[in-house]
CSV table of C-alpha atoms and ligand atoms in Angstrom, one decimal:
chain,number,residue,atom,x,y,z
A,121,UNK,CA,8.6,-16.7,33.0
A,122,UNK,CA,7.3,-20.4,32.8
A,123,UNK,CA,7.2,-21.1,29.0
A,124,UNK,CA,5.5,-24.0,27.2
A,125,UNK,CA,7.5,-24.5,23.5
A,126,UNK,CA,5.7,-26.5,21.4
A,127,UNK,CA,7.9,-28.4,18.7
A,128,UNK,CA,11.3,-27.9,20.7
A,129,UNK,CA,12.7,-30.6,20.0
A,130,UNK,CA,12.8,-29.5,16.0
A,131,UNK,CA,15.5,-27.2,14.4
A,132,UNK,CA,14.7,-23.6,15.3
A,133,UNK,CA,12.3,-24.5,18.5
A,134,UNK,CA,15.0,-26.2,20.2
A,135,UNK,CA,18.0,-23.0,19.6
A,136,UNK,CA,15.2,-21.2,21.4
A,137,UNK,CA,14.8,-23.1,24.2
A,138,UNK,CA,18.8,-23.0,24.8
A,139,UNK,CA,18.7,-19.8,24.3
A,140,UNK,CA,16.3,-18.9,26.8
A,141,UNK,CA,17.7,-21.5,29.3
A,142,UNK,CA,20.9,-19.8,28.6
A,143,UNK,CA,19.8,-16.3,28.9
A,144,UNK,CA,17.0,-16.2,31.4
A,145,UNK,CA,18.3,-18.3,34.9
A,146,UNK,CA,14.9,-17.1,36.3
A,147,UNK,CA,12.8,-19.2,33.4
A,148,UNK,CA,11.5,-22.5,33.1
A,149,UNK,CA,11.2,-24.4,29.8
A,150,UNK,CA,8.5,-27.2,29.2
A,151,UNK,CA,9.3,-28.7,25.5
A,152,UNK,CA,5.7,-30.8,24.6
A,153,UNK,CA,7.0,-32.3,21.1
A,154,UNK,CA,5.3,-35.0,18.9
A,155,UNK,CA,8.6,-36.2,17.9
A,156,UNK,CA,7.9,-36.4,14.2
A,157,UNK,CA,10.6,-37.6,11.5
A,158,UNK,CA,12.0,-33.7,12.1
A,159,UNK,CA,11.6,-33.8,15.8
A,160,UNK,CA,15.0,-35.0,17.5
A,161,UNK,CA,15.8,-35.1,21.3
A,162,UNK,CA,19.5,-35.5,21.0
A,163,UNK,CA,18.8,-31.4,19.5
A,164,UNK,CA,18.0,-31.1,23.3
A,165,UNK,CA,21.3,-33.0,24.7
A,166,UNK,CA,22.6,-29.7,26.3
A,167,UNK,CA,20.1,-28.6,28.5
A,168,UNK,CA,18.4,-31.7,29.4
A,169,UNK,CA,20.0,-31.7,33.0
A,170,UNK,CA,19.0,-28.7,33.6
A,171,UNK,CA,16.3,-28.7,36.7
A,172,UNK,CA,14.6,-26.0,34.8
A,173,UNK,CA,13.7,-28.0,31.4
A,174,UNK,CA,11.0,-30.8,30.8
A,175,UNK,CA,10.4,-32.9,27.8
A,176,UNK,CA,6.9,-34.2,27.1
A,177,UNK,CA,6.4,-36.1,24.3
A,178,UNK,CA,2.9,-36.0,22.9
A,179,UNK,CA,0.8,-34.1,20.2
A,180,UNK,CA,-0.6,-30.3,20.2
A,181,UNK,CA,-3.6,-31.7,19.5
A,182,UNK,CA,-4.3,-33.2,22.0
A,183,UNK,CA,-6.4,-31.0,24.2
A,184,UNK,CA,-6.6,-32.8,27.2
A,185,UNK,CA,-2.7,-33.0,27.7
A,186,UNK,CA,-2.6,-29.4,26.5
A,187,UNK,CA,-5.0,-28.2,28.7
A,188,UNK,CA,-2.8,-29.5,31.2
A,189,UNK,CA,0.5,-28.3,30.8
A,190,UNK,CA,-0.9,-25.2,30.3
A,191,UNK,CA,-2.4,-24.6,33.9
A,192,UNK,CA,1.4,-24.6,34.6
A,193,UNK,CA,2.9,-21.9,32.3
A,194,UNK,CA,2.7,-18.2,31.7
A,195,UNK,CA,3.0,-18.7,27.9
A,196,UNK,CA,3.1,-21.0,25.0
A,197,UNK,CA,5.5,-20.6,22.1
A,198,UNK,CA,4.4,-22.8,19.3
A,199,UNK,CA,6.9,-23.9,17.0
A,200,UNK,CA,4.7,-26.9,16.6
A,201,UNK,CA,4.3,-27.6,12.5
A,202,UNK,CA,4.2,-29.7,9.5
A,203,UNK,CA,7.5,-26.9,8.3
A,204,UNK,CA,8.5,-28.9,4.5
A,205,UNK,CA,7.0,-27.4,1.8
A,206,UNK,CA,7.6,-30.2,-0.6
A,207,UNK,CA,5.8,-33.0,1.6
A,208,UNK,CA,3.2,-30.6,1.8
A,209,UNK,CA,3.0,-30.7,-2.1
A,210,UNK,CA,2.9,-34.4,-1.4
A,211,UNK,CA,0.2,-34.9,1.7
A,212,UNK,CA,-1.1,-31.8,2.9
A,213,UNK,CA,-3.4,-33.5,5.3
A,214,UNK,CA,-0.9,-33.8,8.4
A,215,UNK,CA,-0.6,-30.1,7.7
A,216,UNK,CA,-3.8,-29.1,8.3
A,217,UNK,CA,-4.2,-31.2,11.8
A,218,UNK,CA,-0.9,-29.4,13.4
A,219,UNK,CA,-0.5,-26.2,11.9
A,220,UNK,CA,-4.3,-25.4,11.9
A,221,UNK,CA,-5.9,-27.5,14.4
A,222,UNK,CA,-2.8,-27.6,16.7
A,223,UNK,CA,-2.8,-23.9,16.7
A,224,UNK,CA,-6.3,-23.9,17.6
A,225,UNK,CA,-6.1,-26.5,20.6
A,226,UNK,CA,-3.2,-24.4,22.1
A,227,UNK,CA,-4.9,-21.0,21.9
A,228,UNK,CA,-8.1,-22.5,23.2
A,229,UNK,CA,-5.9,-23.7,26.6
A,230,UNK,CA,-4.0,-20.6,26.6
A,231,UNK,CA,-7.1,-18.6,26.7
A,232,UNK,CA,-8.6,-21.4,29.3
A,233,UNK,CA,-6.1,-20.5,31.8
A,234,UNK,CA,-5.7,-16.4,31.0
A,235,UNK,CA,-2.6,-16.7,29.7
A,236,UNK,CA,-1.1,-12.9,29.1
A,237,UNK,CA,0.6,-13.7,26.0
A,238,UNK,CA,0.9,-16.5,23.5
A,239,UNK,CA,3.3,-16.6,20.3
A,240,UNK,CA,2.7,-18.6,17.3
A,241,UNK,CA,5.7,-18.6,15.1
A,242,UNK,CA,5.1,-18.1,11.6
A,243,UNK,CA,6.4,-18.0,8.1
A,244,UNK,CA,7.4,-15.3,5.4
A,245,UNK,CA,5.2,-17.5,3.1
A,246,UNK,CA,2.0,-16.8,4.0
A,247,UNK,CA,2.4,-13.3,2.0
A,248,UNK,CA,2.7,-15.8,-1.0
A,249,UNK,CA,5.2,-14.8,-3.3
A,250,UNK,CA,6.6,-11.4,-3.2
A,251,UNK,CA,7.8,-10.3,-7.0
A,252,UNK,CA,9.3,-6.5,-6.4
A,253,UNK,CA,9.6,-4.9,-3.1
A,254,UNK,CA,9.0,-5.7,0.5
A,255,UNK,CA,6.1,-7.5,2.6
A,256,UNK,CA,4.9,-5.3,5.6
A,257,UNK,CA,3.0,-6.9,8.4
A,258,UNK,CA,-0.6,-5.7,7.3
A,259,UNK,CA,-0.1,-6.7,3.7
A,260,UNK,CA,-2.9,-9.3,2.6
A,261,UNK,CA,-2.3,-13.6,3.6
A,262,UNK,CA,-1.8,-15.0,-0.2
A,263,UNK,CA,-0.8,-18.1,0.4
A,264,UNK,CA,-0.1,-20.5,-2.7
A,265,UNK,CA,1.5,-23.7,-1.1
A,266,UNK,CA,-0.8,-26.2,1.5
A,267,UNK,CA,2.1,-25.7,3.8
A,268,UNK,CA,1.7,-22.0,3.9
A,269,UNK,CA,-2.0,-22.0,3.9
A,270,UNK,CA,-1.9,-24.2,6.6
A,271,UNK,CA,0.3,-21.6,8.8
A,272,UNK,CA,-2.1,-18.7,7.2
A,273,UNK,CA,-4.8,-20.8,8.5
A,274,UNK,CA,-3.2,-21.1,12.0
A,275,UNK,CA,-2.9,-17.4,11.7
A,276,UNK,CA,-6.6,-16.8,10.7
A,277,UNK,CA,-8.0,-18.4,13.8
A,278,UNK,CA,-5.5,-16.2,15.9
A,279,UNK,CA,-7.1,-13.2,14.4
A,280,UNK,CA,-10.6,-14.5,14.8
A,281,UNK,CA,-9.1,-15.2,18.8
A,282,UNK,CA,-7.7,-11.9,18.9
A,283,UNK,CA,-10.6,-9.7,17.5
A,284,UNK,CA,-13.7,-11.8,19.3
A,285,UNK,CA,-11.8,-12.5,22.8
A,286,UNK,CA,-8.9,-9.8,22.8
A,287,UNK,CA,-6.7,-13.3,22.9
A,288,UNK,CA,-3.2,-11.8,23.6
A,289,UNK,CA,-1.2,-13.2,21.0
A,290,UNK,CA,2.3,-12.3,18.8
A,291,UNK,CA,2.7,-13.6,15.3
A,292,UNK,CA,6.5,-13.2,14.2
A,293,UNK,CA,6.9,-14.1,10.5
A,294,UNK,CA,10.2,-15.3,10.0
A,295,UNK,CA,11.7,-16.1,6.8
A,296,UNK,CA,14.2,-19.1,5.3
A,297,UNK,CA,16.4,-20.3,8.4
A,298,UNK,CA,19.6,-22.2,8.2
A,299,UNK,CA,22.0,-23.3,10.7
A,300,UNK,CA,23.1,-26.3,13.5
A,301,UNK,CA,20.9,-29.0,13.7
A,302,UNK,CA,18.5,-28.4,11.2
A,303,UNK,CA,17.1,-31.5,9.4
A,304,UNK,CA,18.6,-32.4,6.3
A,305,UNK,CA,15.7,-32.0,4.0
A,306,UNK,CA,16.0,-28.2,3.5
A,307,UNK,CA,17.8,-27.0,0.7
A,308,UNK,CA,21.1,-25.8,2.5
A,309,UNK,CA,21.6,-28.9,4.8
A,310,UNK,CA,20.4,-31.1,1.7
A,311,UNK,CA,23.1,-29.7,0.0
A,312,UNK,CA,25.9,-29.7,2.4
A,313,UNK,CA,25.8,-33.1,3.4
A,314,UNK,CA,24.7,-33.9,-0.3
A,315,UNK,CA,28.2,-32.7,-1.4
A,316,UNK,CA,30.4,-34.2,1.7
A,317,UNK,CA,29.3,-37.6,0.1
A,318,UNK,CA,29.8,-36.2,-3.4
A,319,UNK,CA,26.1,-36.6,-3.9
A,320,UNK,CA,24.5,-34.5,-6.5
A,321,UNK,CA,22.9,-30.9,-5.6
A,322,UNK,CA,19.4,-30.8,-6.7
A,323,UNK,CA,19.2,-27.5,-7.9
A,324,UNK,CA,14.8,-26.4,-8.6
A,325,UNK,CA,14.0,-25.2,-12.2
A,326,UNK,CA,16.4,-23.0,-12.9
A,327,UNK,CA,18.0,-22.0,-9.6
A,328,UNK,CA,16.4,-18.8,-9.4
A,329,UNK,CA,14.0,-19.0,-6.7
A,330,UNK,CA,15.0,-16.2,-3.9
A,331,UNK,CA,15.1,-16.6,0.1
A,332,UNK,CA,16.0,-14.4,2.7
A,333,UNK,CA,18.5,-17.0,4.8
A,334,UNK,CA,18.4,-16.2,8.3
A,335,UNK,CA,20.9,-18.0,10.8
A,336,UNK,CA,19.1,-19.5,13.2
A,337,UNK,CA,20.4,-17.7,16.5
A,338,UNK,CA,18.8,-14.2,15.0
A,339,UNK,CA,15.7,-16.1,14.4
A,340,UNK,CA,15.4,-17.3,18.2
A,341,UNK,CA,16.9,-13.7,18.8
A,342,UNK,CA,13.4,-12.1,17.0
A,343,UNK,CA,10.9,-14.5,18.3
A,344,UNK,CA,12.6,-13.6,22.1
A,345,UNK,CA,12.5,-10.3,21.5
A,346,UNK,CA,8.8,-10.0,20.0
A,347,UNK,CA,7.8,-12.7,23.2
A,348,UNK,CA,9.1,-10.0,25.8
A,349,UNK,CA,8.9,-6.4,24.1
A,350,UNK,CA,6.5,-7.2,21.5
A,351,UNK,CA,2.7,-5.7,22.0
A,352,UNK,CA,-0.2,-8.0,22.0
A,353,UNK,CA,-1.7,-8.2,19.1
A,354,UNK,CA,1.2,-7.6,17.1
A,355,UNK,CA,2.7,-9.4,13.8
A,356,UNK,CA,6.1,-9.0,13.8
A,357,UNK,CA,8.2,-10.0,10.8
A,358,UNK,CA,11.4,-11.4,11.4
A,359,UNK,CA,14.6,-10.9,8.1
A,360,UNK,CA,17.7,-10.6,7.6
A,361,UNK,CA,17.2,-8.5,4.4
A,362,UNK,CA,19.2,-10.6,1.8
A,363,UNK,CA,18.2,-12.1,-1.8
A,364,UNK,CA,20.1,-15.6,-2.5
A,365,UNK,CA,19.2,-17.9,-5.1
A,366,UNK,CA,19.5,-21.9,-5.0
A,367,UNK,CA,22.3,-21.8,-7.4
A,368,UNK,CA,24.1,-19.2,-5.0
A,369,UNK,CA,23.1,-21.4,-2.5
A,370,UNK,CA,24.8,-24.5,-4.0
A,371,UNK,CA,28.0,-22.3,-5.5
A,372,UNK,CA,28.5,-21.4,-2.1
A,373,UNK,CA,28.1,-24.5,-0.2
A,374,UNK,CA,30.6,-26.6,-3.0
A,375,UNK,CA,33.4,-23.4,-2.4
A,376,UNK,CA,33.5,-24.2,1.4
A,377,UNK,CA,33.8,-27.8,1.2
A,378,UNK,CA,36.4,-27.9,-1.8
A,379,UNK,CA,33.3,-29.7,-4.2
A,380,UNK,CA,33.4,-29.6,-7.9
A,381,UNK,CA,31.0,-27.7,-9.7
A,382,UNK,CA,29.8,-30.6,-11.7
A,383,UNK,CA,27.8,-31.6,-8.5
A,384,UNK,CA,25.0,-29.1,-9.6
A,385,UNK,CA,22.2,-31.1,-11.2
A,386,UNK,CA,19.0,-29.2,-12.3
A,387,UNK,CA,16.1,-31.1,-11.6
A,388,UNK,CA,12.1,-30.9,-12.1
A,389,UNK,CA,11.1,-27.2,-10.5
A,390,UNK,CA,9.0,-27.8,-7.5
A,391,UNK,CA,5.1,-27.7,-8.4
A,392,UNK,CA,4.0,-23.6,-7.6
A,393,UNK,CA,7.4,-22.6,-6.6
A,394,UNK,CA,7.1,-19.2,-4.9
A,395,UNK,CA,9.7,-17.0,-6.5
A,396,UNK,CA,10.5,-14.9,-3.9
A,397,UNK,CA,10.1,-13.6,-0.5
A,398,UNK,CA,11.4,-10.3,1.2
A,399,UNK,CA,10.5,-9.2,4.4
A,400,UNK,CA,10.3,-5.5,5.7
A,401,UNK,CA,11.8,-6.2,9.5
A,402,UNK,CA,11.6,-2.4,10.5
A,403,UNK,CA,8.6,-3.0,12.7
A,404,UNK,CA,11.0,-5.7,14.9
A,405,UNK,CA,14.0,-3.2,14.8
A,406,UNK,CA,11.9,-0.6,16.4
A,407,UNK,CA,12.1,-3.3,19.2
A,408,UNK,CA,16.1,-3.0,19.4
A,409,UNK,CA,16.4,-6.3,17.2
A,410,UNK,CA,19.0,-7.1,14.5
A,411,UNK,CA,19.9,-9.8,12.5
A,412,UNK,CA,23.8,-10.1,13.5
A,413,UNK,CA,25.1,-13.0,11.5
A,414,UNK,CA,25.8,-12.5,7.1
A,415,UNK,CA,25.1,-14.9,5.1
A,416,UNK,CA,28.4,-15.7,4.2
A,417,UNK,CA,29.3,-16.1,8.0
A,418,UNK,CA,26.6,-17.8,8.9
A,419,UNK,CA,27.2,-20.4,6.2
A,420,UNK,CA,30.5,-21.0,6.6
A,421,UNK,CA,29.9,-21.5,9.9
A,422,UNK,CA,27.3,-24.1,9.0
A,423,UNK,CA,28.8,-25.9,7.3
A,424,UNK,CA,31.5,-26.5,9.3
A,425,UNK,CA,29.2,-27.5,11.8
A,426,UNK,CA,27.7,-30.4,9.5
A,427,UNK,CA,31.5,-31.3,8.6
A,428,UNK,CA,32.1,-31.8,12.5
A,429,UNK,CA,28.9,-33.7,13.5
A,430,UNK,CA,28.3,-37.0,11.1
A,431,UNK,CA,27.1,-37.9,14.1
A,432,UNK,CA,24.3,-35.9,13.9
A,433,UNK,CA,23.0,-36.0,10.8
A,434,UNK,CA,24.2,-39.5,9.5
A,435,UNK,CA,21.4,-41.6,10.9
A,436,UNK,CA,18.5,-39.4,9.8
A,437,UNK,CA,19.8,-39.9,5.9
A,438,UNK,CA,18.6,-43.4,6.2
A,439,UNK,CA,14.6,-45.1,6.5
A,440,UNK,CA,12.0,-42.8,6.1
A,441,UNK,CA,14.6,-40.0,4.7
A,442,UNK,CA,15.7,-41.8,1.3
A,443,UNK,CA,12.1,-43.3,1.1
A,444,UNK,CA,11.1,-39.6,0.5
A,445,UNK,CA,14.1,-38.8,-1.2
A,446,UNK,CA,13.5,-41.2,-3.7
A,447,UNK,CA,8.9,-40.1,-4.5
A,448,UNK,CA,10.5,-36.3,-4.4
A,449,UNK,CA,13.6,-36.1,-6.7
A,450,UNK,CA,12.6,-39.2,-9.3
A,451,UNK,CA,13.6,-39.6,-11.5
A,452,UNK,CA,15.8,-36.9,-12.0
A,453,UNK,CA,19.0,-37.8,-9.6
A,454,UNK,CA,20.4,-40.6,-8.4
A,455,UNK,CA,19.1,-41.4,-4.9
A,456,UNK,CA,20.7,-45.2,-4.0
A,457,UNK,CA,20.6,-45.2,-0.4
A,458,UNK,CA,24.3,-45.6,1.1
B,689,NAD,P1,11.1,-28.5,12.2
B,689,NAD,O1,10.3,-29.3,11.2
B,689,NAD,O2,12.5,-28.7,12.3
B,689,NAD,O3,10.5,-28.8,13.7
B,689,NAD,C1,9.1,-29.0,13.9
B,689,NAD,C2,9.0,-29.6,15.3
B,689,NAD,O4,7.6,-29.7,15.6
B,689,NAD,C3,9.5,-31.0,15.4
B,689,NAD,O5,10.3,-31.2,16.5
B,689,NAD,C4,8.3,-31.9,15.4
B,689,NAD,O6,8.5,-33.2,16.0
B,689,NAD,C5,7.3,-31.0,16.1
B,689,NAD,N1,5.9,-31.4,15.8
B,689,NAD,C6,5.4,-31.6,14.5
B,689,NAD,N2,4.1,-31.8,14.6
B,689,NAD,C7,3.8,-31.8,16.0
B,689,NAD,C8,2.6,-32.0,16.7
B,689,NAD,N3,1.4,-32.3,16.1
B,689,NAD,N4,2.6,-31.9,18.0
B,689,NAD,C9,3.8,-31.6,18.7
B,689,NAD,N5,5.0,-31.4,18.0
B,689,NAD,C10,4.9,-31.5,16.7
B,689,NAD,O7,10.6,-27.0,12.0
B,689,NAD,P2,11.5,-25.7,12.1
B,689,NAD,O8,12.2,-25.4,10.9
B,689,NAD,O9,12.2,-25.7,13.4
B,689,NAD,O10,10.3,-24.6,12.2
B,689,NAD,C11,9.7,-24.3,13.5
B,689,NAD,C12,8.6,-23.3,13.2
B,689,NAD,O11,9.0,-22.2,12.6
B,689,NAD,C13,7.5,-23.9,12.4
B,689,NAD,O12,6.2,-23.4,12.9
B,689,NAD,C14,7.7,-23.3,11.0
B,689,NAD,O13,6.5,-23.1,10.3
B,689,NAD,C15,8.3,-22.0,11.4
B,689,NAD,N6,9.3,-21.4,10.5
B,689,NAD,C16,10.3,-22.1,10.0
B,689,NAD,C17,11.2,-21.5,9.1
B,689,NAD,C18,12.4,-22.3,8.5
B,689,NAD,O14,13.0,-21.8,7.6
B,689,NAD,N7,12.7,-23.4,9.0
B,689,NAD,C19,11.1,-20.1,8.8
B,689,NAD,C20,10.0,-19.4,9.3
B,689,NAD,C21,9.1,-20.0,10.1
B,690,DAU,O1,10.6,-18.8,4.2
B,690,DAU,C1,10.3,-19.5,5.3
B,690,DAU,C2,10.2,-21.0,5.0
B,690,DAU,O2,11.5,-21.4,4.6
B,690,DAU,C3,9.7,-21.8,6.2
B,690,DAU,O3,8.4,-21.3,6.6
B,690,DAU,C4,9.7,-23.3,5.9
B,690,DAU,O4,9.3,-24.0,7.0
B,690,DAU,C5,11.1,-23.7,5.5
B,690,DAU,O5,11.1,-25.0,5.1
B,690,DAU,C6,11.5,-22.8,4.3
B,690,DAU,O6,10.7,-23.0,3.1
B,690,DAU,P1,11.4,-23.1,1.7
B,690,DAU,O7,10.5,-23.8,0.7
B,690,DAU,O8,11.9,-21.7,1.3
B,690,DAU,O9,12.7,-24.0,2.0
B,690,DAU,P2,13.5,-25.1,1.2
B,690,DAU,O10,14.8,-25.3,1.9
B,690,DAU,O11,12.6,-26.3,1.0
B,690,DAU,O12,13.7,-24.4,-0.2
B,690,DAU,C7,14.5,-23.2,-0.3
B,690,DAU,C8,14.7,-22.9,-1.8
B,690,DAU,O13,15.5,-23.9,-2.4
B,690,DAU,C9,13.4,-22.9,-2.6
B,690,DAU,O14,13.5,-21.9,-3.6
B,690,DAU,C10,13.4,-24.3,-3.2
B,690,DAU,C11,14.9,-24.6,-3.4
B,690,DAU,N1,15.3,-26.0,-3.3
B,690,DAU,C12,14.9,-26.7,-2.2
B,690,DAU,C13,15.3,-28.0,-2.1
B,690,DAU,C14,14.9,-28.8,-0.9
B,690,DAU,C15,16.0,-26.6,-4.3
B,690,DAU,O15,16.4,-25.9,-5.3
B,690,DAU,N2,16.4,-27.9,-4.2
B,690,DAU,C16,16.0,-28.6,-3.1
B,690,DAU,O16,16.4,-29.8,-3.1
């Protein structure tokens, strides 16, 4: 398979494309990545020699250079996105351009060139927030933040595709990821690399909010699975069934790295703060996947991951990170860049 994956350069985009590199010697990866504040080529270190991977830097909407790497591929995986809630809250426009428009430009030169299949990855969000039970695949789009009714928007012109041209494409729905090289703005890297500098842990409202935390491997795992045994047409959601709230989230993370407790600091609740998501996964199981990693492997292993590469994640807490830092958490913690 020759695949196109949009946004491989970012966090779960680029565990896929080793992943595949790794797992499939008869596949070809081309990564076409904006390289955004999240996007990061050094998440690409490891496979860049390989005769079988490309990097293209440029934007998914941009049609022409779409249209062109697309004569060459089989498929597109979109990972492509605007994927922070909170700068959402804060300038949803950028939103709408790459997870709506993007989405469109890609299908549109997917469909061009007859492509057979064509996965956009999605989010656990777009049900909106879940308060008892589980979210099936043909449960109603409610989304209530402009980052998730940006993806539900992507997702609305897939159907349109899909119903009007029989367009052959996957959805997976994943929800909350975590692991390796994940960009420091989400809640558990935030916190972990927070705490190694004794910084404080902003906790939302009153810690309560619930995520499903899925390591990133089973994540890539899902989205391979629905690309090769999935059915066109198909949503897929993609969990790994567990209920953790932020202040479990920052217990845990402070236990692992030895941190006092007093680190917790409960700040201003993020405006609409979705309460909870829960995913039904069955439909993906009946596939042969399974999420394999706990939570409380997973994040042990994260963390020492962050512990062991400073390297990594030192220079992007700098610039444009504290800048943002700074608009999001005011006044509530103290944000002095180092
Ligand atoms: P990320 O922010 O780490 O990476 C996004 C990547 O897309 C970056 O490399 C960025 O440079 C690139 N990008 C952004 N705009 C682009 C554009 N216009 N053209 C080309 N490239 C562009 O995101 P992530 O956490 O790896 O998420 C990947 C996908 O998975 C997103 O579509 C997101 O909505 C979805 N998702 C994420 C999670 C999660 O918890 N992180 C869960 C479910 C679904
Ligand atoms: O569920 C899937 C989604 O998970 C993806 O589609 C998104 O791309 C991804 O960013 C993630 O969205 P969340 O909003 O759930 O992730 P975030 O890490 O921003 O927040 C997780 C929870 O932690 C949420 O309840 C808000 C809370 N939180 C977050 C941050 C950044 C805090 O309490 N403090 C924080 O500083």
């Amino acid at each position: 398979m020759r695949l196109l994956v949009t946004g491989g350069a970012g966090f779960i985009g680029s565990e896929f494309v080793r992943m595949t590199l790794r797992d499939y010697p008869g596949d070809s990866v081309v990564v076409l990545d904006k390289l955004t504040y999240a996007g990061n080529e050094r998440n690409l270190d490891s496979v860049r020699t390989d005769p079988r991977f490309r990097f293209v830097r440029g934007d998914i909407c941009d049609a022409a250079m779409v249209g062109e790497l697309a004569a060459d591929v089989d498929v597109i995986v979109n990972f492509a996105a605007e994927s922070h809630v909170d700068r959402s809250l804060e300038a949803p426009g950028q939103f709408i351009l790459t997870d709506v428009f993007g989405t469109f430009v890609l299908m549109d030169a997917a469909r061009a060139h007859g492509h057979q299949r064509f996965v956009q990855v999605s989010t656990d969000e777009v049900y909106g927030e879940v308060n008892h039970g589980l979210s099936v695949e043909g449960d109603p789009l409610q989304p209530r933040s402009p980052y998730s009714a940006s993806k539900a928007g992507g997702e609305l012109q897939i159907q349109a595709y899909r119903t009007s041209y029989a367009f052959p494409a996957i959805v997976t729905r994943g929800s909350n990821t975590y692991g390796p090289f994940q960009y420091p703005e989400k809640i558990i890297p935030l916190f972990i690399t927070n705490a190694i500098d004794d910084r404080p842990l902003p906790i939302y409202g009153d810690g309560g909010a619930v995520r499903d935390y899925l390591f990133v491997e089973d994540h890539a795992r899902g989205i391979d699975c629905a690309l090769r045994k999935g059915a066109a047409g198909m949503d897929y959601n993609i969990g790994a069934g567990g209920e953790t709230d932020g202040i479990t989230v920052a217990d845990t993370v402070l236990r692992l790295l030895g941190k006092p407790s007093s680190l917790k600091q409960f700040v201003r609740d993020r405006l609409g703060h979705d309460r909870r998501y829960a995913l039904d996964s069955t439909r993906l199981s009946g596939l042969g996947w399974r999420p394999t990693v706990s939570f409380e492997a997973g994040i042990a292993h994260t963390v020492a991951w962050f512990v062991e590469h400073e390297e990594w994640w030192r220079p992007l807490k700098s610039g444009e990170f504290w800048e943002f830092y700074q608009r999001n958490y005011k006044p509530a913690v103290e944000t002095p860049a180092p």
